[in-house]
Tab-separated table of N, CA and C in Angstrom:
chain	number	residue	atom	x	y	z
A	21	MET	N	5.993	-25.952	8.756
A	21	MET	CA	6.066	-23.849	9.655
A	21	MET	C	7.228	-23.209	8.153
A	22	TYR	N	6.644	-22.076	7.915
A	22	TYR	CA	8.226	-21.635	7.271
A	22	TYR	C	9.355	-21.053	8.641
A	23	GLU	N	9.605	-21.016	9.132
A	23	GLU	CA	11.088	-20.586	10.141
A	23	GLU	C	11.708	-19.759	9.685
A	24	GLY	N	12.661	-19.400	7.529
A	24	GLY	CA	13.612	-19.522	7.521
A	24	GLY	C	14.131	-17.642	7.468
A	25	ASN	N	14.421	-16.780	7.042
A	25	ASN	CA	15.252	-16.491	7.053
A	25	ASN	C	14.675	-15.049	5.832
A	26	PHE	N	13.700	-13.683	6.783
A	26	PHE	CA	12.929	-13.174	5.717
A	26	PHE	C	13.397	-12.255	4.435
A	27	PRO	N	13.312	-12.114	3.714
A	27	PRO	CA	14.842	-10.492	3.290
A	27	PRO	C	13.541	-9.710	3.659
A	28	HIS	N	12.285	-9.044	4.126
A	28	HIS	CA	11.834	-7.946	4.225
A	28	HIS	C	10.795	-8.277	5.243
A	29	GLN	N	10.258	-7.348	6.917
A	29	GLN	CA	10.041	-7.810	7.669
A	29	GLN	C	8.380	-8.320	7.134
A	30	ARG	N	7.755	-6.970	5.954
A	30	ARG	CA	6.618	-7.232	5.138
A	30	ARG	C	5.933	-8.905	5.297
A	31	TYR	N	6.973	-9.562	4.739
A	31	TYR	CA	7.343	-10.751	4.211
A	31	TYR	C	6.247	-11.424	5.093
A	32	GLN	N	7.592	-11.870	6.255
A	32	GLN	CA	6.790	-12.280	7.629
A	32	GLN	C	5.742	-12.175	8.600
A	33	LYS	N	5.277	-10.491	8.351
A	33	LYS	CA	4.280	-10.698	9.037
A	33	LYS	C	2.717	-10.411	7.638
A	34	THR	N	2.900	-10.569	6.078
A	34	THR	CA	2.312	-11.043	5.991
A	34	THR	C	1.830	-12.476	5.830
A	35	LEU	N	2.992	-13.920	5.919
A	35	LEU	CA	2.746	-15.280	5.573
A	35	LEU	C	1.740	-15.796	6.977
A	36	GLU	N	3.153	-15.125	8.460
A	36	GLU	CA	1.726	-14.943	9.450
A	36	GLU	C	0.096	-15.023	9.793
A	37	PHE	N	0.336	-13.729	9.310
A	37	PHE	CA	-1.306	-13.288	9.093
A	37	PHE	C	-2.208	-13.864	8.278
A	38	LEU	N	-1.217	-14.681	7.088
A	38	LEU	CA	-1.870	-15.593	5.835
A	38	LEU	C	-2.934	-16.449	6.751
A	39	ARG	N	-1.518	-17.586	7.111
A	39	ARG	CA	-1.309	-18.956	7.884
A	39	ARG	C	-2.322	-18.473	9.026
A	40	GLU	N	-2.946	-17.413	9.370
A	40	GLU	CA	-3.693	-17.930	10.145
A	40	GLU	C	-4.993	-17.639	10.285
A	41	ASN	N	-5.365	-16.531	9.385
A	41	ASN	CA	-6.694	-17.199	7.755
A	41	ASN	C	-7.091	-17.539	7.701
A	42	THR	N	-6.461	-18.197	6.673
A	42	THR	CA	-6.737	-18.900	5.824
A	42	THR	C	-5.637	-19.921	5.632
A	43	PRO	N	-5.862	-20.976	5.757
A	43	PRO	CA	-3.930	-21.566	6.589
A	43	PRO	C	-4.605	-22.927	5.051
A	44	ALA	N	-3.291	-23.606	4.231
A	44	ALA	CA	-2.880	-24.445	3.874
A	44	ALA	C	-3.128	-25.688	4.487
A	45	PRO	N	-3.587	-26.531	3.440
A	45	PRO	CA	-4.012	-26.344	1.585
A	45	PRO	C	-5.048	-25.232	1.364
A	46	SER	N	-4.336	-24.752	0.177
A	46	SER	CA	-5.396	-24.091	-0.672
A	46	SER	C	-4.415	-23.490	-1.860
A	47	ASN	N	-6.224	-23.564	-2.745
A	47	ASN	CA	-5.799	-22.462	-3.948
A	47	ASN	C	-5.559	-20.999	-4.377
A	48	ILE	N	-4.716	-20.595	-4.126
A	48	ILE	CA	-4.479	-18.933	-4.208
A	48	ILE	C	-4.081	-18.160	-5.479
A	49	LEU	N	-4.561	-17.340	-6.638
A	49	LEU	CA	-4.662	-16.681	-6.936
A	49	LEU	C	-3.547	-15.819	-6.469
A	50	ASP	N	-3.030	-15.528	-7.303
A	50	ASP	CA	-1.948	-14.322	-6.706
A	50	ASP	C	-1.999	-13.102	-8.189
A	51	LEU	N	-2.404	-12.335	-7.547
A	51	LEU	CA	-2.394	-11.588	-7.703
A	51	LEU	C	-1.145	-10.546	-9.125
A	52	GLY	N	-0.744	-10.132	-9.907
A	52	GLY	CA	0.837	-9.355	-9.967
A	52	GLY	C	1.412	-11.395	-10.226
A	53	VAL	N	3.195	-10.763	-11.150
A	53	VAL	CA	3.721	-11.730	-11.844
A	53	VAL	C	4.207	-12.388	-11.279
A	54	ARG	N	4.247	-13.862	-10.858
A	54	ARG	CA	5.262	-14.207	-10.242
A	54	ARG	C	6.194	-13.417	-9.383
A	55	ASN	N	6.112	-13.417	-8.221
A	55	ASN	CA	6.924	-12.631	-7.292
A	55	ASN	C	8.479	-13.749	-6.168
A	56	PRO	N	9.400	-13.193	-5.455
A	56	PRO	CA	10.350	-13.902	-4.061
A	56	PRO	C	9.082	-14.620	-3.287
A	57	PHE	N	7.175	-13.810	-3.195
A	57	PHE	CA	6.599	-14.162	-1.883
A	57	PHE	C	5.970	-15.437	-1.846
A	58	VAL	N	5.987	-15.880	-3.375
A	58	VAL	CA	5.227	-17.162	-4.319
A	58	VAL	C	5.475	-17.676	-3.478
A	59	GLU	N	6.842	-17.742	-3.495
A	59	GLU	CA	7.613	-19.198	-2.669
A	59	GLU	C	7.529	-19.653	-1.639
A	60	PHE	N	7.517	-19.082	-0.858
A	60	PHE	CA	7.988	-18.322	0.800
A	60	PHE	C	5.903	-19.124	0.731
A	61	MET	N	4.909	-18.828	-0.522
A	61	MET	CA	3.622	-18.996	0.004
A	61	MET	C	3.039	-21.259	-0.152
A	62	GLU	N	4.022	-21.051	-0.890
A	62	GLU	CA	4.702	-22.705	-1.527
A	62	GLU	C	5.143	-23.402	-0.582
A	63	LYS	N	6.066	-22.538	-0.073
A	63	LYS	CA	6.325	-23.831	1.430
A	63	LYS	C	6.228	-23.263	2.928
A	64	GLU	N	4.814	-23.370	2.897
A	64	GLU	CA	4.051	-22.977	3.827
A	64	GLU	C	3.032	-23.879	3.154
A	65	GLY	N	2.436	-24.221	1.865
A	65	GLY	CA	2.378	-26.153	1.863
A	65	GLY	C	0.571	-25.720	0.538
A	66	TYR	N	0.408	-23.538	0.018
A	66	TYR	CA	0.178	-23.577	-0.552
A	66	TYR	C	0.400	-23.844	-2.297
A	67	THR	N	-0.719	-24.052	-2.926
A	67	THR	CA	-0.964	-24.275	-4.607
A	67	THR	C	-0.884	-22.627	-5.079
A	68	VAL	N	-0.225	-21.819	-5.268
A	68	VAL	CA	-0.296	-20.963	-6.645
A	68	VAL	C	-0.237	-20.111	-7.426
A	69	SER	N	-1.085	-19.872	-8.092
A	69	SER	CA	-0.637	-19.579	-9.713
A	69	SER	C	-0.625	-17.116	-10.022
A	70	ASN	N	0.266	-17.389	-10.266
A	70	ASN	CA	-0.268	-16.114	-10.434
A	70	ASN	C	-0.550	-15.196	-11.454
A	71	THR	N	-1.417	-14.030	-12.101
A	71	THR	CA	-1.948	-13.396	-13.785
A	71	THR	C	-0.565	-13.022	-14.502
A	72	SER	N	-1.104	-13.338	-15.247
A	72	SER	CA	0.076	-12.966	-16.081
A	72	SER	C	1.056	-11.380	-16.605
A	73	GLY	N	0.313	-10.128	-15.684
A	73	GLY	CA	1.402	-8.837	-16.203
A	73	GLY	C	0.247	-8.355	-17.502
A	74	GLU	N	-0.765	-8.938	-17.059
A	74	GLU	CA	-2.290	-8.149	-17.898
A	74	GLU	C	-2.646	-6.263	-17.306
A	75	ASP	N	-2.933	-5.613	-17.607
A	75	ASP	CA	-2.954	-4.283	-16.956
A	75	ASP	C	-4.990	-4.899	-15.876
A	76	LEU	N	-5.246	-4.896	-14.886
A	76	LEU	CA	-5.962	-5.424	-14.554
A	76	LEU	C	-6.887	-4.150	-14.478
A	77	ASP	N	-6.728	-3.033	-15.222
A	77	ASP	CA	-8.141	-2.486	-14.175
A	77	ASP	C	-7.813	-2.445	-16.425
A	78	PHE	N	-8.064	-2.401	-17.348
A	78	PHE	CA	-8.856	-3.547	-18.773
A	78	PHE	C	-9.810	-4.288	-18.882
A	79	ASN	N	-8.483	-5.102	-17.884
A	79	ASN	CA	-8.172	-6.886	-18.393
A	79	ASN	C	-8.471	-7.365	-16.572
A	80	THR	N	-10.086	-8.141	-16.203
A	80	THR	CA	-10.245	-8.679	-15.189
A	80	THR	C	-10.608	-10.483	-15.209
A	81	GLU	N	-10.695	-9.933	-16.618
A	81	GLU	CA	-10.954	-12.107	-17.299
A	81	GLU	C	-9.310	-12.831	-16.116
A	82	ALA	N	-8.142	-12.599	-15.769
A	82	ALA	CA	-8.118	-13.917	-15.072
A	82	ALA	C	-8.910	-13.749	-13.186
A	83	VAL	N	-9.168	-12.776	-13.197
A	83	VAL	CA	-9.747	-13.373	-11.527
A	83	VAL	C	-11.326	-13.585	-11.925
A	84	GLN	N	-11.624	-14.370	-12.461
A	84	GLN	CA	-12.981	-14.394	-13.214
A	84	GLN	C	-12.304	-15.879	-12.937
A	85	LYS	N	-11.550	-16.186	-13.187
A	85	LYS	CA	-11.490	-18.249	-12.526
A	85	LYS	C	-12.621	-18.712	-11.509
A	86	GLU	N	-12.939	-20.114	-12.579
A	86	GLU	CA	-13.159	-20.653	-11.233
A	86	GLU	C	-12.555	-22.057	-10.699
A	87	GLY	N	-12.481	-22.056	-9.059
A	87	GLY	CA	-12.146	-22.866	-8.963
A	87	GLY	C	-10.190	-22.707	-8.217
A	88	ILE	N	-10.944	-21.428	-7.570
A	88	ILE	CA	-9.541	-20.874	-7.143
A	88	ILE	C	-10.467	-20.193	-5.469
A	89	GLN	N	-10.174	-20.217	-4.692
A	89	GLN	CA	-10.386	-20.474	-3.603
A	89	GLN	C	-10.043	-19.469	-2.288
A	90	ILE	N	-8.768	-19.188	-3.305
A	90	ILE	CA	-8.461	-17.707	-1.936
A	90	ILE	C	-8.181	-16.481	-3.411
A	91	VAL	N	-8.321	-15.550	-3.462
A	91	VAL	CA	-6.807	-14.019	-3.759
A	91	VAL	C	-6.351	-13.414	-3.985
A	92	THR	N	-4.768	-13.478	-3.954
A	92	THR	CA	-3.949	-12.468	-3.098
A	92	THR	C	-3.644	-11.079	-3.798
A	93	ALA	N	-3.291	-10.394	-3.322
A	93	ALA	CA	-2.868	-8.925	-3.575
A	93	ALA	C	-1.938	-8.463	-3.036
A	94	PHE	N	-1.574	-8.572	-3.134
A	94	PHE	CA	-0.048	-8.005	-0.924
A	94	PHE	C	0.427	-6.665	-2.884
A	95	GLU	N	0.540	-5.992	-2.079
A	95	GLU	CA	0.521	-3.864	-2.432
A	95	GLU	C	0.865	-4.310	-3.745
A	96	ILE	N	-0.548	-4.598	-4.321
A	96	ILE	CA	-1.693	-4.429	-6.483
A	96	ILE	C	-2.176	-3.221	-6.020
A	97	PHE	N	-3.777	-2.802	-5.554
A	97	PHE	CA	-3.732	-1.339	-5.606
A	97	PHE	C	-4.233	-0.724	-5.762
A	98	GLU	N	-3.336	-0.091	-4.921
A	98	GLU	CA	-2.221	1.361	-5.485
A	98	GLU	C	-2.120	1.460	-5.991
A	99	HIS	N	-2.110	0.402	-6.689
A	99	HIS	CA	-0.916	0.540	-8.543
A	99	HIS	C	-2.455	1.130	-9.548
A	100	LEU	N	-3.459	0.891	-9.254
A	100	LEU	CA	-4.070	0.572	-10.119
A	100	LEU	C	-5.703	1.703	-9.978
A	101	VAL	N	-5.331	1.779	-11.446
A	101	VAL	CA	-6.482	3.323	-11.627
A	101	VAL	C	-7.906	2.851	-10.298
A	102	ALA	N	-8.727	1.575	-11.891
A	102	ALA	CA	-9.861	1.693	-10.599
A	102	ALA	C	-10.060	0.188	-10.090
A	103	PRO	N	-9.432	-0.158	-8.901
A	103	PRO	CA	-9.170	-1.785	-8.368
A	103	PRO	C	-10.268	-1.879	-7.943
A	104	PHE	N	-11.517	-0.986	-7.682
A	104	PHE	CA	-13.242	-1.708	-7.137
A	104	PHE	C	-13.288	-2.243	-8.822
A	105	ASN	N	-13.237	-2.452	-10.113
A	105	ASN	CA	-13.635	-3.343	-10.734
A	105	ASN	C	-13.186	-4.701	-10.426
A	106	VAL	N	-11.478	-4.905	-9.778
A	106	VAL	CA	-11.281	-6.099	-10.379
A	106	VAL	C	-11.312	-6.572	-9.106
A	107	LEU	N	-11.901	-5.990	-7.031
A	107	LEU	CA	-12.313	-6.231	-6.792
A	107	LEU	C	-14.165	-6.779	-6.932
A	108	ARG	N	-14.604	-6.552	-7.967
A	108	ARG	CA	-16.605	-6.615	-8.087
A	108	ARG	C	-15.908	-8.123	-8.541
A	109	ASP	N	-14.763	-8.390	-9.832
A	109	ASP	CA	-15.556	-9.331	-10.204
A	109	ASP	C	-14.754	-10.653	-9.804
A	110	ILE	N	-13.535	-10.801	-9.446
A	110	ILE	CA	-13.622	-11.614	-8.245
A	110	ILE	C	-13.692	-13.684	-7.619
A	111	LYS	N	-13.671	-14.307	-8.682
A	111	LYS	CA	-15.119	-15.556	-7.980
A	111	LYS	C	-14.928	-16.113	-6.886
A	112	ALA	N	-13.474	-16.307	-6.704
A	112	ALA	CA	-12.810	-16.771	-5.141
A	112	ALA	C	-13.837	-15.829	-3.317
A	113	ASP	N	-14.434	-16.920	-2.965
A	113	ASP	CA	-15.574	-16.110	-2.018
A	113	ASP	C	-14.266	-15.113	-0.326
A	114	LYS	N	-12.936	-15.263	-1.009
A	114	LYS	CA	-12.147	-15.210	-0.039
A	114	LYS	C	-10.985	-14.159	-0.472
A	115	LEU	N	-10.441	-13.270	0.176
A	115	LEU	CA	-9.334	-12.444	-0.061
A	115	LEU	C	-8.180	-12.161	0.866
A	116	VAL	N	-7.641	-12.205	0.239
A	116	VAL	CA	-6.264	-11.340	1.515
A	116	VAL	C	-5.543	-9.768	0.750
A	117	ALA	N	-4.774	-8.959	1.370
A	117	ALA	CA	-4.909	-7.873	0.542
A	117	ALA	C	-4.237	-7.198	1.391
A	118	SER	N	-3.298	-6.678	0.875
A	118	SER	CA	-2.439	-5.715	1.382
A	118	SER	C	-1.520	-4.267	0.814
A	119	ILE	N	-1.558	-3.010	1.574
A	119	ILE	CA	-1.132	-1.988	0.824
A	119	ILE	C	-0.920	-0.795	1.222
A	120	PRO	N	0.388	0.034	1.267
A	120	PRO	CA	0.769	0.495	2.083
A	120	PRO	C	-0.303	1.878	2.120
A	121	LEU	N	0.229	2.273	3.713
A	121	LEU	CA	-0.646	2.956	3.876
A	121	LEU	C	-0.420	4.430	3.472
A	122	LYS	N	-1.772	5.575	2.668
A	122	LYS	CA	-0.331	7.331	2.930
A	122	LYS	C	0.067	7.798	4.020
A	123	LEU	N	0.803	7.556	3.679
A	123	LEU	CA	1.670	8.830	4.568
A	123	LEU	C	2.268	9.977	4.914
A	124	TRP	N	1.271	10.950	6.068
A	124	TRP	CA	1.254	11.892	6.194
A	124	TRP	C	2.083	13.375	5.917
A	125	PHE	N	3.406	12.464	5.627
A	125	PHE	CA	4.860	13.277	6.558
A	125	PHE	C	5.568	12.683	5.089
A	126	SER	N	4.594	11.998	4.208
A	126	SER	CA	5.786	11.912	2.804
A	126	SER	C	4.983	11.199	1.462
A	127	PRO	N	5.312	11.864	0.337
A	127	PRO	CA	4.507	12.071	-0.864
A	127	PRO	C	3.718	10.453	-0.513
A	128	ALA	N	2.634	10.364	-2.265
A	128	ALA	CA	2.771	8.631	-2.843
A	128	ALA	C	3.885	8.510	-3.254
A	129	TYR	N	3.943	7.073	-3.678
A	129	TYR	CA	5.582	6.905	-4.589
A	129	TYR	C	5.808	7.272	-5.954
A	130	ARG	N	6.816	7.756	-6.526
A	130	ARG	CA	6.290	6.883	-7.851
A	130	ARG	C	8.421	6.967	-8.073
A	131	SER	N	8.106	6.017	-9.317
A	131	SER	CA	10.291	5.442	-9.426
A	131	SER	C	10.713	6.093	-10.979
A	132	LYS	N	11.314	6.813	-9.881
A	132	LYS	CA	12.456	7.885	-11.109
A	132	LYS	C	13.262	6.710	-12.508
A	133	THR	N	13.083	5.230	-12.555
A	133	THR	CA	13.346	4.756	-13.398
A	133	THR	C	12.162	3.629	-13.556
A	134	ASP	N	11.534	2.935	-13.253
A	134	ASP	CA	10.593	2.521	-13.734
A	134	ASP	C	8.874	3.399	-14.208
A	135	PRO	N	8.066	3.835	-15.534
A	135	PRO	CA	7.471	4.188	-15.276
A	135	PRO	C	6.380	3.456	-14.950
A	136	TRP	N	6.354	2.138	-15.334
A	136	TRP	CA	5.028	1.310	-14.448
A	136	TRP	C	5.017	1.154	-12.647
A	137	ASP	N	6.035	1.621	-12.141
A	137	ASP	CA	6.086	1.445	-11.397
A	137	ASP	C	5.917	2.555	-9.514
A	138	ARG	N	4.382	3.338	-9.607
A	138	ARG	CA	3.905	4.484	-9.411
A	138	ARG	C	3.215	3.478	-8.853
A	139	HIS	N	2.754	4.744	-8.022
A	139	HIS	CA	0.953	4.823	-6.932
A	139	HIS	C	-0.344	5.359	-7.148
A	140	TYR	N	-0.959	5.107	-7.548
A	140	TYR	CA	-2.293	5.404	-8.115
A	140	TYR	C	-2.599	6.374	-6.632
A	141	HIS	N	-3.242	5.732	-5.548
A	141	HIS	CA	-4.038	5.429	-5.503
A	141	HIS	C	-2.920	4.820	-3.505
A	142	GLU	N	-2.927	6.305	-2.057
A	142	GLU	CA	-2.457	5.163	-1.242
A	142	GLU	C	-2.911	5.699	-0.384
A	143	PHE	N	-4.176	4.684	0.221
A	143	PHE	CA	-5.290	4.249	0.926
A	143	PHE	C	-4.731	5.145	2.645
A	144	GLU	N	-5.512	5.677	3.401
A	144	GLU	CA	-6.031	5.789	4.771
A	144	GLU	C	-6.597	3.655	5.183
A	145	ASP	N	-6.514	3.478	5.648
A	145	ASP	CA	-7.030	2.577	6.446
A	145	ASP	C	-8.954	2.192	6.137
A	146	TRP	N	-9.368	3.273	6.857
A	146	TRP	CA	-11.137	2.873	6.243
A	146	TRP	C	-11.405	3.198	4.828
A	147	GLN	N	-10.736	4.533	4.281
A	147	GLN	CA	-10.846	3.767	2.311
A	147	GLN	C	-10.470	2.263	1.511
A	148	PHE	N	-9.714	2.090	1.795
A	148	PHE	CA	-9.551	0.298	1.264
A	148	PHE	C	-10.554	-0.453	1.996
A	149	ASP	N	-10.908	-0.633	3.047
A	149	ASP	CA	-12.620	-0.920	3.569
A	149	ASP	C	-13.826	-0.537	3.630
A	150	TRP	N	-13.637	1.145	2.897
A	150	TRP	CA	-15.007	1.528	2.071
A	150	TRP	C	-14.691	0.414	0.828
A	151	LEU	N	-13.950	0.287	0.052
A	151	LEU	CA	-13.332	0.345	-0.849
A	151	LEU	C	-14.223	-0.833	-1.585
A	152	LEU	N	-13.445	-1.983	-0.535
A	152	LEU	CA	-13.951	-3.923	-0.272
A	152	LEU	C	-15.379	-3.513	0.066
A	153	GLU	N	-15.850	-2.787	0.830
A	153	GLU	CA	-17.375	-2.996	1.311
A	153	GLU	C	-17.911	-2.508	0.281
A	154	LYS	N	-17.902	-1.920	-1.126
A	154	LYS	CA	-18.461	-1.353	-2.446
A	154	LYS	C	-18.347	-2.368	-3.259
A	155	ALA	N	-17.743	-2.762	-2.821
A	155	ALA	CA	-17.418	-4.156	-4.044
A	155	ALA	C	-17.842	-5.417	-3.905
A	156	GLY	N	-18.143	-5.225	-2.634
A	156	GLY	CA	-19.184	-6.597	-2.327
A	156	GLY	C	-17.730	-7.518	-1.019
A	157	TRP	N	-17.874	-6.773	-0.460
A	157	TRP	CA	-16.782	-7.808	0.502
A	157	TRP	C	-16.763	-7.715	2.334
A	158	GLU	N	-17.221	-8.203	3.005
A	158	GLU	CA	-16.633	-8.016	4.333
A	158	GLU	C	-15.441	-8.371	4.705
A	159	ILE	N	-15.023	-7.777	5.486
A	159	ILE	CA	-13.644	-7.656	5.935
A	159	ILE	C	-13.722	-8.751	7.980
A	160	LYS	N	-13.590	-9.653	7.531
A	160	LYS	CA	-12.983	-10.353	8.629
A	160	LYS	C	-12.042	-10.558	9.574
A	161	ALA	N	-10.793	-9.648	9.464
A	161	ALA	CA	-10.115	-9.095	9.527
A	161	ALA	C	-8.371	-8.508	9.610
A	162	ARG	N	-8.167	-7.815	10.733
A	162	ARG	CA	-7.025	-6.792	10.279
A	162	ARG	C	-5.508	-6.325	10.712
A	163	ASN	N	-4.585	-6.096	9.595
A	163	ASN	CA	-3.359	-5.929	10.976
A	163	ASN	C	-2.852	-4.430	10.092
A	164	LYS	N	-1.977	-3.948	10.797
A	164	LYS	CA	-1.241	-2.181	10.729
A	164	LYS	C	0.374	-3.355	10.846
A	165	TRP	N	1.158	-2.387	10.727
A	165	TRP	CA	2.452	-2.501	11.081
A	165	TRP	C	3.137	-1.321	10.364
A	166	THR	N	4.824	-0.697	11.121
A	166	THR	CA	5.280	0.460	10.603
A	166	THR	C	6.134	-0.689	9.991
A	167	HIS	N	7.393	0.408	8.951
A	167	HIS	CA	7.967	0.392	8.072
A	167	HIS	C	9.397	1.156	8.479
A	168	PRO	N	9.946	0.214	9.843
A	168	PRO	CA	11.478	1.307	9.400
A	168	PRO	C	12.265	0.922	9.002
A	169	VAL	N	12.995	2.351	8.457
A	169	VAL	CA	14.397	1.840	7.508
A	169	VAL	C	15.197	2.931	8.161
A	170	LYS	N	16.831	1.413	7.980
A	170	LYS	CA	18.091	2.262	8.014
A	170	LYS	C	18.632	3.332	8.403
A	171	LYS	N	17.862	5.107	8.159
A	171	LYS	CA	18.327	5.744	7.691
A	171	LYS	C	18.166	6.503	9.030
A	172	ILE	N	18.902	7.818	9.081
A	172	ILE	CA	18.787	9.372	10.066
A	172	ILE	C	17.635	10.713	9.851
A	173	GLY	N	17.317	11.160	10.574
A	173	GLY	CA	16.442	12.225	9.802
A	173	GLY	C	14.901	12.022	10.475
A	174	LEU	N	14.360	13.135	10.121
A	174	LEU	CA	12.708	12.664	10.274
A	174	LEU	C	12.045	12.373	10.180
A	175	ARG	N	12.109	11.443	8.779
A	175	ARG	CA	10.916	10.976	8.329
A	175	ARG	C	11.373	9.290	9.057
A	176	PRO	N	12.182	8.783	8.837
A	176	PRO	CA	13.460	7.731	8.883
A	176	PRO	C	12.657	7.216	10.998
A	177	LEU	N	12.507	7.848	11.636
A	177	LEU	CA	11.784	8.505	13.061
A	177	LEU	C	10.455	7.880	12.890
A	178	LEU	N	9.412	9.096	12.475
A	178	LEU	CA	8.105	8.942	11.886
A	178	LEU	C	8.090	7.490	11.553
A	179	ARG	N	8.133	6.747	10.625
A	179	ARG	CA	7.864	5.459	10.663
A	179	ARG	C	8.745	4.367	11.558
A	180	LEU	N	8.846	4.705	12.788
A	180	LEU	CA	8.931	3.826	13.293
A	180	LEU	C	7.717	3.808	13.938
A	181	PHE	N	7.085	4.745	13.973
A	181	PHE	CA	5.433	4.827	14.431
A	181	PHE	C	3.994	4.743	14.177
A	182	THR	N	4.641	4.991	12.941
A	182	THR	CA	3.170	5.343	12.471
A	182	THR	C	3.947	4.534	10.961
A	183	PRO	N	1.778	3.254	11.436
A	183	PRO	CA	1.514	2.404	10.651
A	183	PRO	C	2.075	2.506	8.851
A	184	ARG	N	2.559	1.517	8.256
A	184	ARG	CA	2.863	1.474	6.889
A	184	ARG	C	1.776	0.696	5.699
A	185	TYR	N	1.806	-0.330	6.360
A	185	TYR	CA	1.462	-1.842	5.761
A	185	TYR	C	0.183	-2.117	6.162
A	186	TYR	N	-1.509	-2.781	5.997
A	186	TYR	CA	-2.990	-2.750	6.469
A	186	TYR	C	-2.610	-3.641	5.045
A	187	ILE	N	-3.402	-5.056	5.688
A	187	ILE	CA	-3.449	-6.626	5.518
A	187	ILE	C	-5.165	-6.414	5.958
A	188	VAL	N	-5.138	-7.247	5.397
A	188	VAL	CA	-6.936	-7.750	5.957
A	188	VAL	C	-7.035	-9.209	4.509
A	189	TYR	N	-8.386	-9.681	5.627
A	189	TYR	CA	-8.230	-10.842	5.568
A	189	TYR	C	-10.525	-10.951	5.322
A	190	ALA	N	-11.047	-10.394	3.762
A	190	ALA	CA	-12.398	-10.646	3.503
A	190	ALA	C	-12.499	-11.457	3.007
A	191	GLU	N	-14.435	-11.889	2.850
A	191	GLU	CA	-14.836	-12.555	2.072
A	191	GLU	C	-16.073	-11.872	0.828
A	192	ARG	N	-16.493	-12.447	1.061
A	192	ARG	CA	-17.121	-12.654	0.030
A	192	ARG	C	-18.551	-12.047	-0.128
A	193	ILE	N	-19.799	-11.596	0.428
A	193	ILE	CA	-20.409	-11.099	0.603
A	193	ILE	C	-21.844	-11.202	-0.775
A	194	LYS	N	-22.877	-13.308	0.461
A	194	LYS	CA	-23.062	-13.255	-0.788
A	194	LYS	C	-25.134	-12.138	-0.559
A	195	ASN	N	-24.929	-13.088	-2.069
A	195	ASN	CA	-25.666	-12.245	-2.919
A	195	ASN	C	-25.040	-10.360	-3.362
A	196	SER	N	-23.772	-10.520	-3.759
A	196	SER	CA	-22.810	-9.610	-3.599
A	196	SER	C	-23.156	-9.188	-5.464
């Protein structure tokens, strides 16, 4: 069990959720290029490979590989125009995915410097649940948490009480 310092609260919450619902050792395909969180999963005992930066709206071959036990997608689906296609094409039987929730007091995220770092979707929890169900997944566990920021103002105050992240563990519905 990794007990080090986490650079983000969401890393700790995500690793706890992953540990509770899909204990190591497991073979994981993490959607997106290798990122700092992969190291935390590997220290926990997971074997992790990543997709290679391909546009998953057009090319879902990476999620169709055999031998993957779990697909993880941490803050990925909000960047896709068509997350249904990826979710439908995943061959693994288990999925752990997190998304930032839509906040009524804040517009969708759009980087001012990176044209690819944008949120096409920011879901409410029920919308993400429905998307997963339509793509052939059954949610077995879920959690939400806030994302406080160290700033002064109305929005930072609201972030203390309003959940920002939503994570689910889902299993493939047989015959879907």
